[in-house]
mmCIF file of C-alpha atoms in Angstrom:
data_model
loop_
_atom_site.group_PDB
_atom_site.id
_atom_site.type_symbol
_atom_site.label_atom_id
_atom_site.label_comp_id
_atom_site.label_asym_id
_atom_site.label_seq_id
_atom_site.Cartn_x
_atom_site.Cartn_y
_atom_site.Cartn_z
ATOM 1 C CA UNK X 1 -17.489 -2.392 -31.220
ATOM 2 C CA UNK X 2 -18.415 -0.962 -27.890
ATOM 3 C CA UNK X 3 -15.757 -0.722 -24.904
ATOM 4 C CA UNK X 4 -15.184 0.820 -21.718
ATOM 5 C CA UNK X 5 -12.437 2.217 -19.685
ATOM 6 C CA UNK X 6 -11.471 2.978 -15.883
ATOM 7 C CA UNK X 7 -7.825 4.210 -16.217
ATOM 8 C CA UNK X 8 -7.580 3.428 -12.438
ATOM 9 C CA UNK X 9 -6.778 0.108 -10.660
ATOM 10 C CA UNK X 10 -7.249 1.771 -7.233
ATOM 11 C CA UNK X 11 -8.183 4.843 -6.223
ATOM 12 C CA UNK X 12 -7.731 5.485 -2.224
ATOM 13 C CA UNK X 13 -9.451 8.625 -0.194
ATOM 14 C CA UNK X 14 -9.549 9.569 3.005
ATOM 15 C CA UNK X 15 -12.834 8.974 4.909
ATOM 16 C CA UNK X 16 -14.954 12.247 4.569
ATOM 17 C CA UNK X 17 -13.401 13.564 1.714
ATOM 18 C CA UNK X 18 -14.880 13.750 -2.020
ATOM 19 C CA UNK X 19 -14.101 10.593 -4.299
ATOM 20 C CA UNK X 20 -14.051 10.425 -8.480
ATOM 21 C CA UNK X 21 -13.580 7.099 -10.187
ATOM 22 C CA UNK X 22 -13.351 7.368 -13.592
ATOM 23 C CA UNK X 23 -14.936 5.979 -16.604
ATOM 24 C CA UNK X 24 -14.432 6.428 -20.333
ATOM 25 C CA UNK X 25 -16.066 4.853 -22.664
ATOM 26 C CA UNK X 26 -16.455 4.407 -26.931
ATOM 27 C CA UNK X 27 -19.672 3.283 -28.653
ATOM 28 C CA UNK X 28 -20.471 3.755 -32.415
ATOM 29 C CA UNK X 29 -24.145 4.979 -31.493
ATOM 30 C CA UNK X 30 -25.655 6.536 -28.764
ATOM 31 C CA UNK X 31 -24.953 5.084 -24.730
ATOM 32 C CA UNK X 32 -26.734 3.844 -21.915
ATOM 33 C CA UNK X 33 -24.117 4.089 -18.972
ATOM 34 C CA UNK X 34 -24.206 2.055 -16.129
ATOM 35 C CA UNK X 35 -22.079 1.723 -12.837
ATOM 36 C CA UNK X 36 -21.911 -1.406 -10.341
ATOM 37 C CA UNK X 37 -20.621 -1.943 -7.002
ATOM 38 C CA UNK X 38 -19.019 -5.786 -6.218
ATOM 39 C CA UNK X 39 -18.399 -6.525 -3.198
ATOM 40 C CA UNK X 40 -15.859 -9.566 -1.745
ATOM 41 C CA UNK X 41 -17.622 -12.877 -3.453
ATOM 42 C CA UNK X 42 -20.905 -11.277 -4.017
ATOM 43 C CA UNK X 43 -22.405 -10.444 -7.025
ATOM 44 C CA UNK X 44 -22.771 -6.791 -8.356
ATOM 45 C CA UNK X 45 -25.414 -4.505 -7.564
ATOM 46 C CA UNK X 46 -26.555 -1.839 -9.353
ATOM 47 C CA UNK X 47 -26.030 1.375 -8.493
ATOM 48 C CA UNK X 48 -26.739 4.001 -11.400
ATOM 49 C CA UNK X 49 -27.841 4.477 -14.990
ATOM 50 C CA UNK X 50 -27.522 6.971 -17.528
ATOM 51 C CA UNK X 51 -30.030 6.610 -20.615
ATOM 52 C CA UNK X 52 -31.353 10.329 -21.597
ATOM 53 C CA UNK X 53 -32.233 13.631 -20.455
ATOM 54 C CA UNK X 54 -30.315 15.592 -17.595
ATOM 55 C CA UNK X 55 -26.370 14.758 -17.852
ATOM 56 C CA UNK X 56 -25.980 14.270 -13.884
ATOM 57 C CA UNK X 57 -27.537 11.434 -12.724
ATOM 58 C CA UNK X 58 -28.032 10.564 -9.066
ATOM 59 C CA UNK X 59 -28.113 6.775 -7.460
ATOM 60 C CA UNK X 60 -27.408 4.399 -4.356
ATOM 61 C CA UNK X 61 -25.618 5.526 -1.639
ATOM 62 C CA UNK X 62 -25.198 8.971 -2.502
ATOM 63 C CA UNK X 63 -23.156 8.505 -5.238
ATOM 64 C CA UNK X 64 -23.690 10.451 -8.570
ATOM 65 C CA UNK X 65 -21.808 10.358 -12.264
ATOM 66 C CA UNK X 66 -21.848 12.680 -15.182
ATOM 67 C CA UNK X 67 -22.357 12.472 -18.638
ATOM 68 C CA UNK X 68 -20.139 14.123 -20.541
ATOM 69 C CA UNK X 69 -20.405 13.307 -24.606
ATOM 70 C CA UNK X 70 -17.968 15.393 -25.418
ATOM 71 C CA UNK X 71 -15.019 13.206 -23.202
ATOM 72 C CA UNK X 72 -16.928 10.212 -23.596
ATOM 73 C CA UNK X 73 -17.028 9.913 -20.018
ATOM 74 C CA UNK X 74 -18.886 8.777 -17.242
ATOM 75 C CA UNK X 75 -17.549 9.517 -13.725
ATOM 76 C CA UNK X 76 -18.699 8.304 -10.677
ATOM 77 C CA UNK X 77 -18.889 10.611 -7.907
ATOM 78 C CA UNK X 78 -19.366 11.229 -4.223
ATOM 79 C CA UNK X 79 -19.261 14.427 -1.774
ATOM 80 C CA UNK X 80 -17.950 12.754 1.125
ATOM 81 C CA UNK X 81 -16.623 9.135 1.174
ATOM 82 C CA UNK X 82 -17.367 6.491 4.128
ATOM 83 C CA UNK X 83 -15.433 3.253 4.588
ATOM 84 C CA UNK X 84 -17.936 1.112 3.660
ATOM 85 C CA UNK X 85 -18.110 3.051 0.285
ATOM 86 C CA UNK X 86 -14.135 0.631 -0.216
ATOM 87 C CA UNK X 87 -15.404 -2.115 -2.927
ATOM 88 C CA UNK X 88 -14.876 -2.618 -6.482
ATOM 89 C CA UNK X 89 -16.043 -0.643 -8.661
ATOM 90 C CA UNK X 90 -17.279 -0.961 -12.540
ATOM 91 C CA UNK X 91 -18.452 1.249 -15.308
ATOM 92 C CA UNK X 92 -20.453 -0.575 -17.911
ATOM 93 C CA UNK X 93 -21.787 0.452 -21.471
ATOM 94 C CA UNK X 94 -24.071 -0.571 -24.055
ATOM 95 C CA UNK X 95 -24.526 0.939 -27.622
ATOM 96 C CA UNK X 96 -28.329 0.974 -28.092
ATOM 97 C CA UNK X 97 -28.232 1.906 -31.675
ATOM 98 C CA UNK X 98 -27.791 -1.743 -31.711
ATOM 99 C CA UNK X 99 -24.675 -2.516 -33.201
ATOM 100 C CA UNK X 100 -23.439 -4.313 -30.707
ATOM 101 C CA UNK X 101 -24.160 -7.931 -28.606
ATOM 102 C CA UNK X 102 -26.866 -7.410 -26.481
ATOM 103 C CA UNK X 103 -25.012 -7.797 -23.011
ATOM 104 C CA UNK X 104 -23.266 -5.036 -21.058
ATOM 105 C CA UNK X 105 -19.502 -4.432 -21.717
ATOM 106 C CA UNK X 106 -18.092 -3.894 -18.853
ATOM 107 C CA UNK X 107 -14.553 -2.148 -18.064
ATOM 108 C CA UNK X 108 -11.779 -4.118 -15.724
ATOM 109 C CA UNK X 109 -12.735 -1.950 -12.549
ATOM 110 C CA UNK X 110 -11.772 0.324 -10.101
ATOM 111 C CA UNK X 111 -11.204 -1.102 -6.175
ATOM 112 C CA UNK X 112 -12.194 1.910 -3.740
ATOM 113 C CA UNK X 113 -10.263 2.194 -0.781
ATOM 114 C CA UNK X 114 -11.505 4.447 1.699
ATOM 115 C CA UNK X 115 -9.273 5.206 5.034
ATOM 116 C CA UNK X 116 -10.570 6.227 8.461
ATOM 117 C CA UNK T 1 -39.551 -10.688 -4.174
ATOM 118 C CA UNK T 2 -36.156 -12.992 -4.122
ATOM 119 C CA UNK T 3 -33.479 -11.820 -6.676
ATOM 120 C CA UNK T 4 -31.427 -13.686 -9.176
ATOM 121 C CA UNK T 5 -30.624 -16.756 -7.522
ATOM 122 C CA UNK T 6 -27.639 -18.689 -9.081
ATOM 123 C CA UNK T 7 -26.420 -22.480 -7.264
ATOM 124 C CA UNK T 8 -24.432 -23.826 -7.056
ATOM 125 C CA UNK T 9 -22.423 -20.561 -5.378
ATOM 126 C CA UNK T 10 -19.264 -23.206 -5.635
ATOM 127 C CA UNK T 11 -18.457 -25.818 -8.084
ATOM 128 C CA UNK T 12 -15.270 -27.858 -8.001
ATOM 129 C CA UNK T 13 -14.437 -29.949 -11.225
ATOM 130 C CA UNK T 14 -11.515 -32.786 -12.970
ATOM 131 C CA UNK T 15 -10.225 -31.749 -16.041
ATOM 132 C CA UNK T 16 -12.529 -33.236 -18.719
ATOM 133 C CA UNK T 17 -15.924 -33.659 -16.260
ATOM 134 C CA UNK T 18 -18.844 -31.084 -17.166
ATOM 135 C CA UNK T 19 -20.016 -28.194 -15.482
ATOM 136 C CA UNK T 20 -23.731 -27.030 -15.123
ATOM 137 C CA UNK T 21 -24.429 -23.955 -13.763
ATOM 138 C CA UNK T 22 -28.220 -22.876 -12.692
ATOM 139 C CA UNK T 23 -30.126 -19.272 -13.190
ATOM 140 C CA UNK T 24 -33.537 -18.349 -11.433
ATOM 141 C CA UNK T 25 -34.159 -15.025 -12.769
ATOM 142 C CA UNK T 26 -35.880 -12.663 -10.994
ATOM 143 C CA UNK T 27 -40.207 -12.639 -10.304
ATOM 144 C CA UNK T 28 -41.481 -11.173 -13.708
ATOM 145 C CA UNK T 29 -38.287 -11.547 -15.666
ATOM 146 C CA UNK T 30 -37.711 -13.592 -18.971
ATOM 147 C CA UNK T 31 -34.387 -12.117 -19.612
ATOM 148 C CA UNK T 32 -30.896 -13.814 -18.626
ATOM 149 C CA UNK T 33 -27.566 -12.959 -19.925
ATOM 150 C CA UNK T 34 -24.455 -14.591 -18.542
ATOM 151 C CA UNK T 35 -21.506 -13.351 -17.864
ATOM 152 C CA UNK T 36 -17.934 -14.785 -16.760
ATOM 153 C CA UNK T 37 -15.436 -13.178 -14.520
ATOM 154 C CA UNK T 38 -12.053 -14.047 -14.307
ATOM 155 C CA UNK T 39 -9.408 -13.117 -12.037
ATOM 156 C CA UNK T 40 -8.744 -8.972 -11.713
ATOM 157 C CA UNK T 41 -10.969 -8.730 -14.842
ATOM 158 C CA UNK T 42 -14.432 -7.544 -15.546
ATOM 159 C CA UNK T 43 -17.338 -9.093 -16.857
ATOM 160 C CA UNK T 44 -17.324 -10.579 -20.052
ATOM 161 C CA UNK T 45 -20.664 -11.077 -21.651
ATOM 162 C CA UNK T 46 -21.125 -14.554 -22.981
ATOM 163 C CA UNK T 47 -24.914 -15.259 -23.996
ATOM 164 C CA UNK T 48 -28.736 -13.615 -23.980
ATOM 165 C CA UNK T 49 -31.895 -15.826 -23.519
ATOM 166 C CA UNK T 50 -35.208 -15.001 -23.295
ATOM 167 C CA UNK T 51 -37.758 -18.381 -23.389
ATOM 168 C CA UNK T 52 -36.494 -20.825 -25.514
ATOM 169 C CA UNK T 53 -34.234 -18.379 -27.367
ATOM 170 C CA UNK T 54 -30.794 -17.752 -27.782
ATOM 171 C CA UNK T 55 -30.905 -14.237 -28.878
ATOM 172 C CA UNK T 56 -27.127 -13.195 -28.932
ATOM 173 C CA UNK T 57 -24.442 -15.752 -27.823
ATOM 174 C CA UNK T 58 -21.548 -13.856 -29.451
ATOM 175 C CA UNK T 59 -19.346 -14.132 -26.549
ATOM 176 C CA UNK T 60 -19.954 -17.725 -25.948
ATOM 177 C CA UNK T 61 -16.874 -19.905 -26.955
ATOM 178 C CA UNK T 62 -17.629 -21.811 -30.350
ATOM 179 C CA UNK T 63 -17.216 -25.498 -28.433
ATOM 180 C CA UNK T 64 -17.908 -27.242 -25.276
ATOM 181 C CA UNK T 65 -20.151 -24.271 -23.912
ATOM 182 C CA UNK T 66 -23.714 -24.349 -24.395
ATOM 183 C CA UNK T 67 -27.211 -22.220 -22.656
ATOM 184 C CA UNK T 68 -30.502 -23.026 -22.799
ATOM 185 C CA UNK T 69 -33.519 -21.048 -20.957
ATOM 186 C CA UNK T 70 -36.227 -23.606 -21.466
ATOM 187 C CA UNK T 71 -40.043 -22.636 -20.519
ATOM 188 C CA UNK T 72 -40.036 -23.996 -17.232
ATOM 189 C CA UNK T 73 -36.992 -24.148 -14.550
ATOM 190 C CA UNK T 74 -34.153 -22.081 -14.660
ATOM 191 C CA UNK T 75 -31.634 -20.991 -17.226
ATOM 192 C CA UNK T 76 -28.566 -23.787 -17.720
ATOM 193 C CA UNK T 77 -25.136 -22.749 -18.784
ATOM 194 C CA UNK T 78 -23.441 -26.064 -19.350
ATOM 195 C CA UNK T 79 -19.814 -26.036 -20.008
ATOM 196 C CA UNK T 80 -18.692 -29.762 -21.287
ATOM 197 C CA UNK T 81 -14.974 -31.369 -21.024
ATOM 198 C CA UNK T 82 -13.915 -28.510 -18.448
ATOM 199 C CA UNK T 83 -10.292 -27.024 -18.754
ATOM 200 C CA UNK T 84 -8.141 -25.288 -16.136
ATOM 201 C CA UNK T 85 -8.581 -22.031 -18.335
ATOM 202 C CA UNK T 86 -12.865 -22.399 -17.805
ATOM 203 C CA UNK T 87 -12.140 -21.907 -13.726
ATOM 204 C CA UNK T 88 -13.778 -18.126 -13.456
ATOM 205 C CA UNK T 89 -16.709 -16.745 -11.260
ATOM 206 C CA UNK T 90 -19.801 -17.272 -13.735
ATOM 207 C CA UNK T 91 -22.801 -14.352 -12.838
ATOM 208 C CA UNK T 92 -25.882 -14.370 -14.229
ATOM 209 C CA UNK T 93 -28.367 -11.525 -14.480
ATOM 210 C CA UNK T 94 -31.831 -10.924 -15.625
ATOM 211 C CA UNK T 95 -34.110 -8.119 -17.063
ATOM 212 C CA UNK T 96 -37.993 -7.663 -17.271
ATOM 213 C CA UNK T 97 -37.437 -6.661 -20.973
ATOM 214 C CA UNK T 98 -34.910 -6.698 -23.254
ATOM 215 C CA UNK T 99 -35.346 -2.668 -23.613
ATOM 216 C CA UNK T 100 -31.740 -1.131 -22.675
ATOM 217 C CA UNK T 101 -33.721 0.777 -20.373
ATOM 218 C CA UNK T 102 -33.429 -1.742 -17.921
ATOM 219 C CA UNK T 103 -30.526 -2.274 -15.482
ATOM 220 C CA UNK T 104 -29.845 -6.094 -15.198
ATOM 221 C CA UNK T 105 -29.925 -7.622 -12.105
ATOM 222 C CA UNK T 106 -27.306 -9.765 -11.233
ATOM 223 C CA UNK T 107 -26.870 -13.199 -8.639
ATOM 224 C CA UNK T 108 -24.181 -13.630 -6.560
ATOM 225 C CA UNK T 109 -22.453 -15.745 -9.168
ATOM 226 C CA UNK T 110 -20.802 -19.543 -9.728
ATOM 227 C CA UNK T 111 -17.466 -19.608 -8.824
ATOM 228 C CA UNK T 112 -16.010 -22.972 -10.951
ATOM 229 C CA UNK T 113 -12.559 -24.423 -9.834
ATOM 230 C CA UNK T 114 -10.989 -26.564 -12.269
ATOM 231 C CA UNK T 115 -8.801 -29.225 -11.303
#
């Protein structure tokens, strides 16, 4: 069974400053990594994969996670935070060796809270 | 090119009524999954459809929930003799292929109150 992480119910930064939220994750085969942005009664848009190849990965918005097999994890990243960055945040995995359902498993997410 | 578009965006239902929930997946896509959401959770995944095929509803509940994604219209996730517990914000999203490679896009979701 595959399942995800994000140790972190809130994370809150100070506009301008470097954010991290975190993501761990456990598959029995090899991952394809995904984060999403939700905002307030929307739906979630997409912001970054992680399939193969280089182990940083760069999306939307200027964010950016890593790939790290060794921790399992997957943390999204950003140099320098703006308020409109504050949503909520979720990592998402899927074991493509196949052992798993076909849908995304998603972790309980991370709301961002940037200050001014 | 519209995205996933998902109505009713609110649904309001008695104990015991049914539910049916409506999926246009995106322009070129004949993949849906649905997902439900419930209060300070993540998604859940419920159920994968291409055409006419279920092709994984493990996280579907075993009674009163049922999908369909027939060859013309949009993809139906019908939940029948609705309980409090079934009020959640129900997304669905869609894929061009079933290849992981893809991201799914998602709608902005159903958001069923049971009453």
């Amino acid at each position: 069974a595959q399942s995800v992480a994000q140790p972190e119910d809130q994370v809150n930064v100070a506009e301008g400053n470097p954010l991290t939220v975190k993501c761990t994750y456990s598959v029995s085969g090899n991952p394809y990594l995904f984060w999403y942005v939700q905002y307030p009664n929307r739906g979630l848009q997409f912001l970054l994969k992680y399939i193969t190849g280089d182990n940083l990965v760069k999306g939307s918005y200027g964010f950016e996670a890593e790939f790290n097999k060794s921790q399992t994890s997957f943390h999204l990243k950003k140099p320098s935070a703006l308020v409109s960055d504050s949503a909520l945040y979720f990592c998402a995995v899927r074991d493509f060796s196949g052992g798993g359902a076909d849908g995304l498993t998603f972790g309980k997410g991370t709301h961002l809270i940037i200050q001014p | 090119n519209a995205g996933v578009m998902q109505n009713p965006r609110h649904l309001v239902r008695r104990r015991g009524q049914e539910a049916r929930l409506r999926c246009s997946p995106m322009k070129g896509h004949s993949h849906v999954y649905w997902y439900r959401q419930l209060p300070e959770e993540g998604l859940k995944f419920m159920v994968y459809l291409q055409k006419e095929n279920i092709i994984d509803e493990s996280g579907m509940p075993k009674e009163r929930f049922s999908a369909e994604f027939p060859k013309e219209g949009p993809s139906i996730l019908r939940i029948q003799q609705v309980v409090r517990g079934d009020s959640a914000a129900y997304f669905c999203a869609s894929s061009p292929s079933g290849s992981d490679l893809y991201e799914q896009y998602f709608g902005p979701g159903t958001r069923l109150t049971v009453t």
